[in-house]
Short mmCIF file of C-alpha atoms and ligand atoms in Angstrom, two decimals:
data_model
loop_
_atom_site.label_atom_id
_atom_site.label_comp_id
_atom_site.label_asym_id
_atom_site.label_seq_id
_atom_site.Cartn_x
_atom_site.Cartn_y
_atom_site.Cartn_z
CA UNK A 365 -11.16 62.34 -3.80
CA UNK A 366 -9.99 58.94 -5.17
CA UNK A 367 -10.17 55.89 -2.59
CA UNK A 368 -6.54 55.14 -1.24
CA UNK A 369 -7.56 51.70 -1.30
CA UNK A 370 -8.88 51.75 -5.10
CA UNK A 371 -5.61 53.50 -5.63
CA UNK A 372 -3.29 50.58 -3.82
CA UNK A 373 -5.30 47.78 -5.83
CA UNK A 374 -4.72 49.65 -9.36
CA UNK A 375 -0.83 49.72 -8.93
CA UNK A 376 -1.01 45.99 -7.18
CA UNK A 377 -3.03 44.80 -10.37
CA UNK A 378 -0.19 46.32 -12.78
CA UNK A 379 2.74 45.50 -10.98
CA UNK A 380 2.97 42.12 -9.81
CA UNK A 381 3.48 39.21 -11.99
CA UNK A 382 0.54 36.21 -11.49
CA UNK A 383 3.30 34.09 -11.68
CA UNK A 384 4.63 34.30 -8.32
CA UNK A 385 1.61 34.97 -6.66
CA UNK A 386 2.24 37.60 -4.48
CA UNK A 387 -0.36 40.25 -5.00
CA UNK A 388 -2.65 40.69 -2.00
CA UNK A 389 -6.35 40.82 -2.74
CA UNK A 390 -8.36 44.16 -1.68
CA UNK A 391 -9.69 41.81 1.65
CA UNK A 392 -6.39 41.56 2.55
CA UNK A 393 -5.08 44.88 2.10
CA UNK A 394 -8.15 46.09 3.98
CA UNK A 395 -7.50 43.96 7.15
CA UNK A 396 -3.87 45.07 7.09
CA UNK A 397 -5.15 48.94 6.88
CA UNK A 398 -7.37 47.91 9.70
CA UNK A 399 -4.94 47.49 12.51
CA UNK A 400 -3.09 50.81 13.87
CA UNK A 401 0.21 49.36 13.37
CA UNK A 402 0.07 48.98 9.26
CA UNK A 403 0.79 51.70 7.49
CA UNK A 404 1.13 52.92 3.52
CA UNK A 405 2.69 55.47 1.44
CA UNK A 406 1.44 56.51 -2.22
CA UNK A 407 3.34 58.46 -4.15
CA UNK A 408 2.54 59.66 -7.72
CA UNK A 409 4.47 59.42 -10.94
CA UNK A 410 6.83 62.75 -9.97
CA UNK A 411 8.01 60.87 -7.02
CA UNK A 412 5.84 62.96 -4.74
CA UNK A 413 2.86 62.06 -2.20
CA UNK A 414 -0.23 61.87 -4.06
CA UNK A 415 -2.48 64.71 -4.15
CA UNK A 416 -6.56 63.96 -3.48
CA UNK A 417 -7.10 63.81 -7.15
CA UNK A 418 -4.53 62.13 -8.84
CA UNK A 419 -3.59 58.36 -9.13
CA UNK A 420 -0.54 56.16 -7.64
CA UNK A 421 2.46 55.36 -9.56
CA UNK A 422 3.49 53.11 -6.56
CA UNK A 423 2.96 52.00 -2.96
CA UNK A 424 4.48 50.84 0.03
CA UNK A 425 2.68 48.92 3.03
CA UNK A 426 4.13 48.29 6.04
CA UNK A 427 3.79 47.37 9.44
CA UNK A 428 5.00 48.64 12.87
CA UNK A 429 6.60 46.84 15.28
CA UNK A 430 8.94 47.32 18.75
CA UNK A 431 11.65 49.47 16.91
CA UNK A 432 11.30 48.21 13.91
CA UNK A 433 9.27 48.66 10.81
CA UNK A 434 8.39 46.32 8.49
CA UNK A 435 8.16 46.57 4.19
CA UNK A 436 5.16 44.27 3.50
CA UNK A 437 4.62 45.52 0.32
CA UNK A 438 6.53 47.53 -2.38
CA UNK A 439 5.35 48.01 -6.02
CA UNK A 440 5.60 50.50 -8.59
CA UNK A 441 3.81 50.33 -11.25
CA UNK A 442 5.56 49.27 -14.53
CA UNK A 443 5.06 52.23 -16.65
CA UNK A 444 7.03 53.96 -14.34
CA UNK A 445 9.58 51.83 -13.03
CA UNK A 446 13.58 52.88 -13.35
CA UNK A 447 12.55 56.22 -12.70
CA UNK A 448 13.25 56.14 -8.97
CA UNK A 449 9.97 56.06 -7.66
CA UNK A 450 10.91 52.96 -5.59
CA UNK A 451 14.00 54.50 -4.31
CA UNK A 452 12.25 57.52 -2.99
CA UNK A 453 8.98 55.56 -1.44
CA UNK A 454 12.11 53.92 0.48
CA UNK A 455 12.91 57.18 1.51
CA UNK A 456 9.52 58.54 2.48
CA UNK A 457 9.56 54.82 4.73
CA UNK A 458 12.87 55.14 6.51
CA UNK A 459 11.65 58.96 7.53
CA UNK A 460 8.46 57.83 8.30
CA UNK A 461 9.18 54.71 10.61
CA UNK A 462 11.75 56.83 11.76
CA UNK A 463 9.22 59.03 13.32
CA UNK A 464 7.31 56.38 14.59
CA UNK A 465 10.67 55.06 16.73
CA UNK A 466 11.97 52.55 14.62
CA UNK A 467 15.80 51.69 14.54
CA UNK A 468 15.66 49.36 11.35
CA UNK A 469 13.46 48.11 8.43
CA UNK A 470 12.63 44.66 8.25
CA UNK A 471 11.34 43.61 4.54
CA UNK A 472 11.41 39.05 3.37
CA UNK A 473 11.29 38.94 -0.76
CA UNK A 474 11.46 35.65 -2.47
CA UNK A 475 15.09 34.93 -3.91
CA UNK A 476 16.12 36.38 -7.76
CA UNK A 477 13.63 39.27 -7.29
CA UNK A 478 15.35 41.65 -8.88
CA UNK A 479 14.09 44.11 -6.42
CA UNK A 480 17.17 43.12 -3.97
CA UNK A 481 19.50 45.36 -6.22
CA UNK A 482 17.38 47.94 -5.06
CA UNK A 483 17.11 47.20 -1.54
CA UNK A 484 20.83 46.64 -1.24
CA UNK A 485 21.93 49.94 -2.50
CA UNK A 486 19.31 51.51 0.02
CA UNK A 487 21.47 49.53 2.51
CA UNK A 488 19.50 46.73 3.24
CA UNK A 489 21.44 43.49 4.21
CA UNK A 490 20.62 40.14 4.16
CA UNK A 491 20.11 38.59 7.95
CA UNK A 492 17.76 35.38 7.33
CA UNK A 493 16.99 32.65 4.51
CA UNK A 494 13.71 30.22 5.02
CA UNK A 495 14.70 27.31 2.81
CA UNK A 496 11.47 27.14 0.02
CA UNK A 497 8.88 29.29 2.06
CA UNK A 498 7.10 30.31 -0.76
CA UNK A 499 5.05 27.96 -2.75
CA UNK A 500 3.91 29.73 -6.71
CA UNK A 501 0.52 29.73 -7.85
CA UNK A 502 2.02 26.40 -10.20
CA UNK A 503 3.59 24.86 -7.13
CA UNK A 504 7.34 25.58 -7.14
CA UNK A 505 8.52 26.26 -4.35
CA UNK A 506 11.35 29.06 -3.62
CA UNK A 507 13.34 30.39 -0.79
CA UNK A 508 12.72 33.58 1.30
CA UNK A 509 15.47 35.50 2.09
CA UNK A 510 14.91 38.27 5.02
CA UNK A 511 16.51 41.83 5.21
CA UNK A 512 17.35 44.57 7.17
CA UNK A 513 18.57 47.76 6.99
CA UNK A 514 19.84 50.04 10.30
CA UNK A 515 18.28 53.64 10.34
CA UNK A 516 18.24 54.79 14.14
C1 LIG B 2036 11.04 46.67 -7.20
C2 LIG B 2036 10.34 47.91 -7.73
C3 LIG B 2036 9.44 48.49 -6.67
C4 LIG B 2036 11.41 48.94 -8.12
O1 LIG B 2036 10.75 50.16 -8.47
P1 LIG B 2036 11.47 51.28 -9.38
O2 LIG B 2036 10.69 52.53 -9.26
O3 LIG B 2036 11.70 50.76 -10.76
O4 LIG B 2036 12.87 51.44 -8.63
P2 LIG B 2036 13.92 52.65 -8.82
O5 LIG B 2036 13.71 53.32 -10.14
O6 LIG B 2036 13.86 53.51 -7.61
O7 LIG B 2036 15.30 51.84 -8.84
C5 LIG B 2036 16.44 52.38 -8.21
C6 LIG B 2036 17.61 51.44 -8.50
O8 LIG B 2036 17.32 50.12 -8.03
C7 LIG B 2036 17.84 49.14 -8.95
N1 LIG B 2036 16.73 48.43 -9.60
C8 LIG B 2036 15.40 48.71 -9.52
N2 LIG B 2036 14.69 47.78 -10.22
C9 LIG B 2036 15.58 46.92 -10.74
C10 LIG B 2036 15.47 45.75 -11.55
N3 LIG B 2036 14.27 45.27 -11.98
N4 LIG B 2036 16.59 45.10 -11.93
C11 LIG B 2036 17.80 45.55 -11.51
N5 LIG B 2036 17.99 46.67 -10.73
C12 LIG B 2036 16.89 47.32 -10.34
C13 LIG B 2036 18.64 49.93 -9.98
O9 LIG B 2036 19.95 50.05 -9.48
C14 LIG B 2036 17.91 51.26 -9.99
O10 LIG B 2036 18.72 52.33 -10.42
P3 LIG B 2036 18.88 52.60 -12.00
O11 LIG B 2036 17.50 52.58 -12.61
O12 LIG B 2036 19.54 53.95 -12.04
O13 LIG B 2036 19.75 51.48 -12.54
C15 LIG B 2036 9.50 47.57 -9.00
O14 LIG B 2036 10.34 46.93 -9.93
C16 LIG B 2036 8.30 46.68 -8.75
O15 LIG B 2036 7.22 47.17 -8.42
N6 LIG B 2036 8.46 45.35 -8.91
C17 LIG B 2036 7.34 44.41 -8.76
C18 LIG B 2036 6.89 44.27 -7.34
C19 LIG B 2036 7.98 43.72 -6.45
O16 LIG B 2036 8.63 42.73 -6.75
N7 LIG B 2036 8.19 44.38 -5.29
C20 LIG B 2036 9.21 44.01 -4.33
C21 LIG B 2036 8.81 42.89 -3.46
S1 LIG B 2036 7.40 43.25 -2.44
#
């Protein structure tokens, strides 16, 4: 059986560009995984969970709260991307929280990620900005913009 972990930090290495520096590092990922309330999804290249021997095509992490749940993390990784994948770990989320009592997703993504065309046609809206929250790895710093997206 492949490690879940090893299996997170192979699609975080492919997927996220250095540039904006939001990969998490395996430390992080781990202290997330530690706490009850995080949880993660892997799903493999036919858009299904992954089975014990086969690698991710994507991820999600995310993280419980008092009816709601919120997207920490979402990648898929690029050889795969278009394909849906990120549309159905959405999916797999909104059933998933569901279950565990939450009325709405929560996700913050830095602004011109072009992942928002995605989240908005899942039906996520925009409910916060943070004026130049995130600083890149060559100092520039950009807004956040926070969403949400009604499922109970
Ligand atoms: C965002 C991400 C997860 C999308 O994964 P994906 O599997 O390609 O998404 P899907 O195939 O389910 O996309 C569904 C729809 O969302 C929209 N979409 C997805 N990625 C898009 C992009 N880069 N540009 C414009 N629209 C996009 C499209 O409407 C797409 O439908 P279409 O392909 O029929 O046009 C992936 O691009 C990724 O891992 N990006 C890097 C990590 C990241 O920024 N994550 C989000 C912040 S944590």
């Amino acid at each position: 059986m492949i490690d879940d972990i090893d299996r997170i930090m192979a699609v975080m290495a492919s997927s996220f560009d250095p540039a904006w520096g939001e990969a998490w590092n395996r430390r992080q990922v781990e202290d997330a995984l530690s706490f009850d309330s995080c949880h993660y999804y892997l799903v493999s290249a036919q858009g299904k969970p992954v089975a014990d021997d086969e690698s991710a095509a994507g991820f999600s992490l995310s993280r419980t709260g008092y009816e709601e749940e919120e997207l920490l993390l979402l990648a898929v990784d690029p050889e795969f991307r278009r394909l849906g994948l990120g549309r159905s770990i959405l999916d797999a989320l909104k059933l998933a929280a569901s279950g565990r009592g939450a009325k709405r997703l929560l996700l913050e993504m830095r602004r011109g990620n072009p992942a928002q065309t995605l989240y908005s046609s899942f039906g996520f809206y925009q409910i916060g900005e943070r004026k130049e929250y995130y600083r890149t790895p060559c100092g520039d710093r950009i807004d956040a913009l926070t969403f949400a997206c009604d499922i109970g």
